[in-house]
mmCIF file of C-alpha atoms and ligand atoms in Angstrom:
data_model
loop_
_atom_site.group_PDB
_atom_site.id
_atom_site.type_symbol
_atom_site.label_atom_id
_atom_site.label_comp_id
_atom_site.label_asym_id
_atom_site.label_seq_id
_atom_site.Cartn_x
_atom_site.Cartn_y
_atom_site.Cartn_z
ATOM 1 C CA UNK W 283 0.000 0.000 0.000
ATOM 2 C CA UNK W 284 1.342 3.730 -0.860
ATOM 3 C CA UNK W 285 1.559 5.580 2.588
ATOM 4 C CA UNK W 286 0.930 9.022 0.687
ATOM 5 C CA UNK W 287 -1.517 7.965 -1.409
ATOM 6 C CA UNK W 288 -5.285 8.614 -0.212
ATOM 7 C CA UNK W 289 -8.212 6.240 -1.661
ATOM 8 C CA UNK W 290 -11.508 8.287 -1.950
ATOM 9 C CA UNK W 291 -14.764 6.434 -3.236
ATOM 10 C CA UNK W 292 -17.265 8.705 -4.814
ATOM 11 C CA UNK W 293 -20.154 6.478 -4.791
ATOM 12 C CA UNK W 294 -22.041 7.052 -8.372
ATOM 13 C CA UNK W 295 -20.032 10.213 -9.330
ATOM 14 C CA UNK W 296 -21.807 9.773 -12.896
ATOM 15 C CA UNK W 297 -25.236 9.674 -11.632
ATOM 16 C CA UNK W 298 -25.174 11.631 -8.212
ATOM 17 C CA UNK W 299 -22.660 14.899 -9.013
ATOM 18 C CA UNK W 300 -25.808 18.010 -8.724
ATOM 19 C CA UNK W 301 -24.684 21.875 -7.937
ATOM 20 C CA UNK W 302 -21.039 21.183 -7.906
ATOM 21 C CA UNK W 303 -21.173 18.340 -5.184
ATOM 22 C CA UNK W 304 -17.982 17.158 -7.247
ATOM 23 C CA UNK W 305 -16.043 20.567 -5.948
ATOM 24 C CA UNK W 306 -16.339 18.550 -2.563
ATOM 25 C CA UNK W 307 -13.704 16.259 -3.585
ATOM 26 C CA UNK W 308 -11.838 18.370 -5.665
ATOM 27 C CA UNK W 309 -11.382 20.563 -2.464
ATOM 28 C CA UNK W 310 -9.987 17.812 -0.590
ATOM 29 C CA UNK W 311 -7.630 16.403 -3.453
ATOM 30 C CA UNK W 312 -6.106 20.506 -3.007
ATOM 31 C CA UNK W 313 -5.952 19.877 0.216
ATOM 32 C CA UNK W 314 -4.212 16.779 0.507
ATOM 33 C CA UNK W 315 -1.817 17.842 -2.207
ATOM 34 C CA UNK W 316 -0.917 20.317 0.386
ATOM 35 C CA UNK W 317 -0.204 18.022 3.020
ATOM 36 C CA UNK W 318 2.162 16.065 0.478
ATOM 37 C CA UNK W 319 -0.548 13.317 -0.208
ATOM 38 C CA UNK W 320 -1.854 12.217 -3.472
ATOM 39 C CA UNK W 321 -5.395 11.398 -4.154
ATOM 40 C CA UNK W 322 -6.843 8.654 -5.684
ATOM 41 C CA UNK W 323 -10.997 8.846 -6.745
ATOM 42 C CA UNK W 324 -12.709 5.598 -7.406
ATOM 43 C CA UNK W 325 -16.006 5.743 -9.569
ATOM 44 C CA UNK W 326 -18.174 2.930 -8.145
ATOM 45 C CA UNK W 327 -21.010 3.149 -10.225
ATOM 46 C CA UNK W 328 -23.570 0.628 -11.019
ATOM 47 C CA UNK W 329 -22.974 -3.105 -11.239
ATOM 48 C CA UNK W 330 -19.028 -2.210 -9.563
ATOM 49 C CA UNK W 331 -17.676 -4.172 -6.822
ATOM 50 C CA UNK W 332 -16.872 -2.278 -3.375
ATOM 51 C CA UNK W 333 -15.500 -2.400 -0.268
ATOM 52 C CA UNK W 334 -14.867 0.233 2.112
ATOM 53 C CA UNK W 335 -11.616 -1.439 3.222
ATOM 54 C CA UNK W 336 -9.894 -0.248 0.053
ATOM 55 C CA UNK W 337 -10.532 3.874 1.202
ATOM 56 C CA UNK W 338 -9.510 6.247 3.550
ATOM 57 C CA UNK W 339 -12.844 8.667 2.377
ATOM 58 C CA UNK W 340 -16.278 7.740 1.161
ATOM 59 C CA UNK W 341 -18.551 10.903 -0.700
ATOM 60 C CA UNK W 342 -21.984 10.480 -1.871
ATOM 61 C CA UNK W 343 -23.578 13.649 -3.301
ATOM 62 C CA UNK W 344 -26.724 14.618 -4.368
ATOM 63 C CA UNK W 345 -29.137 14.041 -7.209
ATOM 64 C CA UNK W 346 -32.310 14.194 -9.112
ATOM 65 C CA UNK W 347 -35.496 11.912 -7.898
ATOM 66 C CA UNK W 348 -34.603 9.740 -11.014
ATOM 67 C CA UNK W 349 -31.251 8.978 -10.792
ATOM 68 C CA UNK W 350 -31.853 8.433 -7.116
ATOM 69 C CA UNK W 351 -34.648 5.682 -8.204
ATOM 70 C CA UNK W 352 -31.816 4.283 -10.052
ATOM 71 C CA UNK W 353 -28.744 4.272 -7.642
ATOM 72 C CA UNK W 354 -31.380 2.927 -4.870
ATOM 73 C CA UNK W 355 -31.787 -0.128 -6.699
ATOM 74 C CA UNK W 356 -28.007 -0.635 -6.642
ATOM 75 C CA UNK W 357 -27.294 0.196 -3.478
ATOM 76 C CA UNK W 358 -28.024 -2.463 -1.190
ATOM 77 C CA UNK W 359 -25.439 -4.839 -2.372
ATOM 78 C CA UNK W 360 -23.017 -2.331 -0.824
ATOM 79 C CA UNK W 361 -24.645 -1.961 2.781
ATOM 80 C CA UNK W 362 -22.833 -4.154 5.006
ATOM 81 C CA UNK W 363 -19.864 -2.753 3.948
ATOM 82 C CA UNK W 364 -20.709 0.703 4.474
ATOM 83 C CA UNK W 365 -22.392 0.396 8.003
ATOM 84 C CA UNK W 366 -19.592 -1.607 9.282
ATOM 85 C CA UNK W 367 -17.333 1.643 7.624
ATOM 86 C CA UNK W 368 -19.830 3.950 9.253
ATOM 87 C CA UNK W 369 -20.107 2.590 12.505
ATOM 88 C CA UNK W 370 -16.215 1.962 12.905
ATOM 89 C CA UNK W 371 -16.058 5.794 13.126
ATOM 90 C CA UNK W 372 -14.348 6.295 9.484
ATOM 91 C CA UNK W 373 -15.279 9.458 7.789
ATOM 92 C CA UNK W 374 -17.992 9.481 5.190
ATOM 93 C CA UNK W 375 -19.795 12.928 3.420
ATOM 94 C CA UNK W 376 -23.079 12.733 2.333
ATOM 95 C CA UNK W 377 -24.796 15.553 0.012
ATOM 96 C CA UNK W 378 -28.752 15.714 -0.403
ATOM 97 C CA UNK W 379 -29.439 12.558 -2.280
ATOM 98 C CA UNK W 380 -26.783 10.879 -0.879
ATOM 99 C CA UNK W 381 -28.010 11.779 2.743
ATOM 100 C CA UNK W 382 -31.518 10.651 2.025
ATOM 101 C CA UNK W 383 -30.436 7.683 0.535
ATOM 102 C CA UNK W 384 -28.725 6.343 3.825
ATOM 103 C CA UNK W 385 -31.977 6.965 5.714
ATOM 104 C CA UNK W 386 -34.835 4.544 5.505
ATOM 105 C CA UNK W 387 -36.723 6.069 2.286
ATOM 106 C CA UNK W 388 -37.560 9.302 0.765
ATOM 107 C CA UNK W 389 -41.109 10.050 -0.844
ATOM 108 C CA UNK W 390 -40.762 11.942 -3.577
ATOM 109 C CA UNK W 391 -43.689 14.682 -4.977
ATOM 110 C CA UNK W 392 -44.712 11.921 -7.805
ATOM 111 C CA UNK W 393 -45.782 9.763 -4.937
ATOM 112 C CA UNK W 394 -42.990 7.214 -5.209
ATOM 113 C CA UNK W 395 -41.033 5.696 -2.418
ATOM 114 C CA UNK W 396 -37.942 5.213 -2.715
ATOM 115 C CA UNK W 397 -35.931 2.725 -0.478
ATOM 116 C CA UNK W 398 -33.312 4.178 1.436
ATOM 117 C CA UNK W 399 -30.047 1.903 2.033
ATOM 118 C CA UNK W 400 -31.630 1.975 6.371
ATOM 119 C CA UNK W 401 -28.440 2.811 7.732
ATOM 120 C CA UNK W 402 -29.554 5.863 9.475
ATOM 121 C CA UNK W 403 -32.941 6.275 11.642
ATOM 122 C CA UNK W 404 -34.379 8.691 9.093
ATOM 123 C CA UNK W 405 -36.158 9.178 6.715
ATOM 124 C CA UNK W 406 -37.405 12.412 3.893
ATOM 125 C CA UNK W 407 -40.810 13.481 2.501
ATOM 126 C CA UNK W 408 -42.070 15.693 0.037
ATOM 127 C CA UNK W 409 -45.157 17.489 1.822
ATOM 128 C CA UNK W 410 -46.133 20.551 -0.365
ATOM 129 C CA UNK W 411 -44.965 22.285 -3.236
ATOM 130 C CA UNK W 412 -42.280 23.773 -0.833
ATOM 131 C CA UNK W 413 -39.176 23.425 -2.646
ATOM 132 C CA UNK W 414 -36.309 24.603 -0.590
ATOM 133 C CA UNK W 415 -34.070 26.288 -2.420
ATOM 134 C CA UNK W 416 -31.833 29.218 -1.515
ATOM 135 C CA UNK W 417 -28.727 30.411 0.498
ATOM 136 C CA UNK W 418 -28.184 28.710 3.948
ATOM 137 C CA UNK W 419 -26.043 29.467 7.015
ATOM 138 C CA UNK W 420 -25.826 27.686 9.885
ATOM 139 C CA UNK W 421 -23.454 26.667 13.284
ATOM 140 C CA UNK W 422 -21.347 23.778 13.311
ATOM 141 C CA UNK W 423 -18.917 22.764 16.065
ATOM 142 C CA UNK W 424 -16.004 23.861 13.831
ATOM 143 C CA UNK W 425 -18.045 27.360 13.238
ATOM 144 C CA UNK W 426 -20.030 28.776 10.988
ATOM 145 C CA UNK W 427 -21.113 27.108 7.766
ATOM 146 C CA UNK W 428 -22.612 29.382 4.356
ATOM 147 C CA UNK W 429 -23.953 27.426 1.360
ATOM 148 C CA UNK W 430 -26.687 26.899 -1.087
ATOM 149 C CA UNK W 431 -29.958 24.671 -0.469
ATOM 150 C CA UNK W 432 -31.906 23.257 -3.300
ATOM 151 C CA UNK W 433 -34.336 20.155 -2.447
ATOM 152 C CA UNK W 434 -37.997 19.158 -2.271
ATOM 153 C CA UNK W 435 -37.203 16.428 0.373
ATOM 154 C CA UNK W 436 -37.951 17.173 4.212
ATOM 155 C CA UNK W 437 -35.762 14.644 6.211
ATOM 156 C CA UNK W 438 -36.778 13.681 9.827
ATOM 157 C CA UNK W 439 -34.745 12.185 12.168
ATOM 158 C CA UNK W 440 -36.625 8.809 13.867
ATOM 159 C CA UNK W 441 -34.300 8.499 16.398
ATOM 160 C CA UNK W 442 -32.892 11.479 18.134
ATOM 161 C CA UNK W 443 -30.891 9.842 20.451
ATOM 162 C CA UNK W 444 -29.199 8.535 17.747
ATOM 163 C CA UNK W 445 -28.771 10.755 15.895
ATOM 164 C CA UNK W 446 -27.500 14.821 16.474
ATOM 165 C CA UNK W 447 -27.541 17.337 13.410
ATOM 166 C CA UNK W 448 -24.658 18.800 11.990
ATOM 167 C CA UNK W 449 -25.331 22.767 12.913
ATOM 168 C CA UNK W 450 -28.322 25.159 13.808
ATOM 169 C CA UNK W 451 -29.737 27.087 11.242
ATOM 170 C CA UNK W 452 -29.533 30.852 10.753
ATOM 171 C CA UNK W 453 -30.765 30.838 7.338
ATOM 172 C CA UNK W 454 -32.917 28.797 5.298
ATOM 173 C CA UNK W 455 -34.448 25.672 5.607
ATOM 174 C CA UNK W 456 -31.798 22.875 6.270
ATOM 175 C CA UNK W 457 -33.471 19.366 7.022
ATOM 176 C CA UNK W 458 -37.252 20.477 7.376
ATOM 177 C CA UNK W 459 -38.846 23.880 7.135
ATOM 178 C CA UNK W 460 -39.701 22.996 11.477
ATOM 179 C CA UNK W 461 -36.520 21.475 13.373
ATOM 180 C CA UNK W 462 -33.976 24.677 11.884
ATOM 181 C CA UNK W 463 -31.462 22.126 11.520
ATOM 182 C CA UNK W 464 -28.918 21.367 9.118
ATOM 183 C CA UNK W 465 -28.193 17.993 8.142
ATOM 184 C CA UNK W 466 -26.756 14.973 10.292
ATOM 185 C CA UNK W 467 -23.734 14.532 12.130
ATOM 186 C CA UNK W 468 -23.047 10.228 13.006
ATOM 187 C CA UNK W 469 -19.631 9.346 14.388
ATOM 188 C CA UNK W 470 -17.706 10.404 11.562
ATOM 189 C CA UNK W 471 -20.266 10.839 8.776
ATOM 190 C CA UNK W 472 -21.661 13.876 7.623
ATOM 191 C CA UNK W 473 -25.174 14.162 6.088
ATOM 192 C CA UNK W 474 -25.789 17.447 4.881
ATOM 193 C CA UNK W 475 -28.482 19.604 2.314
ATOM 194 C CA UNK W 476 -25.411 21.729 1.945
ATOM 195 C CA UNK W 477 -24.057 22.603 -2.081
ATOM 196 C CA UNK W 478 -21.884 25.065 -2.802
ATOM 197 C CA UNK W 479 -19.846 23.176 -2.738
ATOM 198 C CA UNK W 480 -19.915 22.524 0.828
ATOM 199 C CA UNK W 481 -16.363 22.323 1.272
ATOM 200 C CA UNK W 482 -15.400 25.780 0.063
ATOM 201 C CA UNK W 483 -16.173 25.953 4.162
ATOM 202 C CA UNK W 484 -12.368 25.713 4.875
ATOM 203 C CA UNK W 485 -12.911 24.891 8.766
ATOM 204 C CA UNK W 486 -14.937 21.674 7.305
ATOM 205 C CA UNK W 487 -12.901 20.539 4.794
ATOM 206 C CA UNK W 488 -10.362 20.788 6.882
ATOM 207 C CA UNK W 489 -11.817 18.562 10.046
ATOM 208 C CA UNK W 490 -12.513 15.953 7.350
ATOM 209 C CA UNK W 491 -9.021 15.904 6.313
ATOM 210 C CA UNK W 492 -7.904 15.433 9.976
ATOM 211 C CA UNK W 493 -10.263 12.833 9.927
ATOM 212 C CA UNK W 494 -9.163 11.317 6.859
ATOM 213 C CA UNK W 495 -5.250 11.201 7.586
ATOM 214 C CA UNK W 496 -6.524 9.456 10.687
ATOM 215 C CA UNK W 497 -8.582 6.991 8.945
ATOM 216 C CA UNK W 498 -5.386 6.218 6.473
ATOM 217 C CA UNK W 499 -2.968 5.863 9.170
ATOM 218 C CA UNK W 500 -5.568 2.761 10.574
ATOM 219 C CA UNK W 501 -5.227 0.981 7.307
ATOM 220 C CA UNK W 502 -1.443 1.763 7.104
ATOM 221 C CA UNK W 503 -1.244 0.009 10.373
ATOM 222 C CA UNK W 504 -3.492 -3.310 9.224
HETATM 223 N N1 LIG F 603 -33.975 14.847 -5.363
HETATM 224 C C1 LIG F 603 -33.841 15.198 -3.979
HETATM 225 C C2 LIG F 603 -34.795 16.298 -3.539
HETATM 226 O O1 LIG F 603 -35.255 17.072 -4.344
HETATM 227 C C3 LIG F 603 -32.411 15.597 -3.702
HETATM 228 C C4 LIG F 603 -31.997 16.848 -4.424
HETATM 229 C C5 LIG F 603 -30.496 17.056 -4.439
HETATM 230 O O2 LIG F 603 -29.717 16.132 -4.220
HETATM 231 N N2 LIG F 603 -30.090 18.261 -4.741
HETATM 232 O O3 LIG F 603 -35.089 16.395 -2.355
#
């Protein structure tokens, strides 16, 4: 294994990429150029094999109802592998589509339901013609987030215990237009409605990269 090179899986970069999500990564590869590290982006798109073993980052971002409808039917060949990754504390970044797709399902305005992967005690609605869409800004424990919103999808945690958001809103909607909260944080995984991309955030991007070199240096030491 290459000690300074990083792994990152972009889980269906060809279907789920909306608003820039894609920045997200390219912000990190910067980043990690920085810190003398190259970077490394797998496209596991549909049919590929995976396993989170292999990477030191996972990012899913967001996308349309249809191509959700279509990564959703992939997607469960991949779970056990990503809750173990999940649960052992390794970093993951979820945008929109991504984020509902880890939760239990997300109703969409047509009235179809589409099955989440069940990961996460959540799940997202459509309830009116509400689509939230603007500029958001919100608090984080690293500080103060701004970024762009655009989503018909109200997500609702199930478990609250279990799950803690990833900052308070200031402005805009964030997860539902009633909890003014933004997104999901879980261990090391970030949910989040956030575009922009989200990333351009420089106190997030770089937490995740602490959290990344940390992750690496656990499979350098397998
Ligand atoms: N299709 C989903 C929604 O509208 C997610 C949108 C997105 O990923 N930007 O809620």
């Amino acid at each position: 294994m290459d000690d300074k090179l990083i792994k990152i899986a972009y889980l269906y970069e060809d279907l789920m990429n909306t608003y820039g999500d894609s920045g997200d990564v390219k912000i990190l590869k910067f980043l990690l150029k920085k810190e003398g590290y190259d970077t490394q982006v797998d496209n596991i798109s549909l049919g590929d094999e995976f396993d989170t073993d292999d990477y030191d980052f996972v990012f899913f971002g967001g996308g349309q109802d249809f191509e959700q409808t279509v990564v959703a039917k992939d997607l469960p060949r991949h779970k056990e592998t990503l809750e173990k990754y999940i649960n052992d504390k390794n970093p993951m970044l979820c945008i929109c589509g991504g984020y509902q797709l880890l939760g239990d399902y997300y109703k969409t305005n047509s009235g179809v339901t589409i099955k989440g992967l069940g990961i996460l005690p959540l799940h997202t609605i459509f309830k009116s013609d509400k689509r939230m869409i603007g500029d958001t800004r919100y608090m984080t424990e690293w500080g103060e987030v701004k970024a762009f919103e655009n989503h018909s999808g109200q997500t609702y945690f199930d478990d609250t215990d279990k799950l803690h958001p990833f900052g308070e809103m200031i402005e805009g909607y964030g997860n539902n237009p009633q909890d003014k909260v933004e997104g999901l944080r879980y261990r090391n995984l970030i949910g989040s409605y956030s575009h922009g991309p989200l990333l351009k955030n420089i106190n997030v991007a770089n937490a995740i990269i602490k959290q990344i070199l940390e992750r690496h240096e656990k499979r350098l030491a397998k």
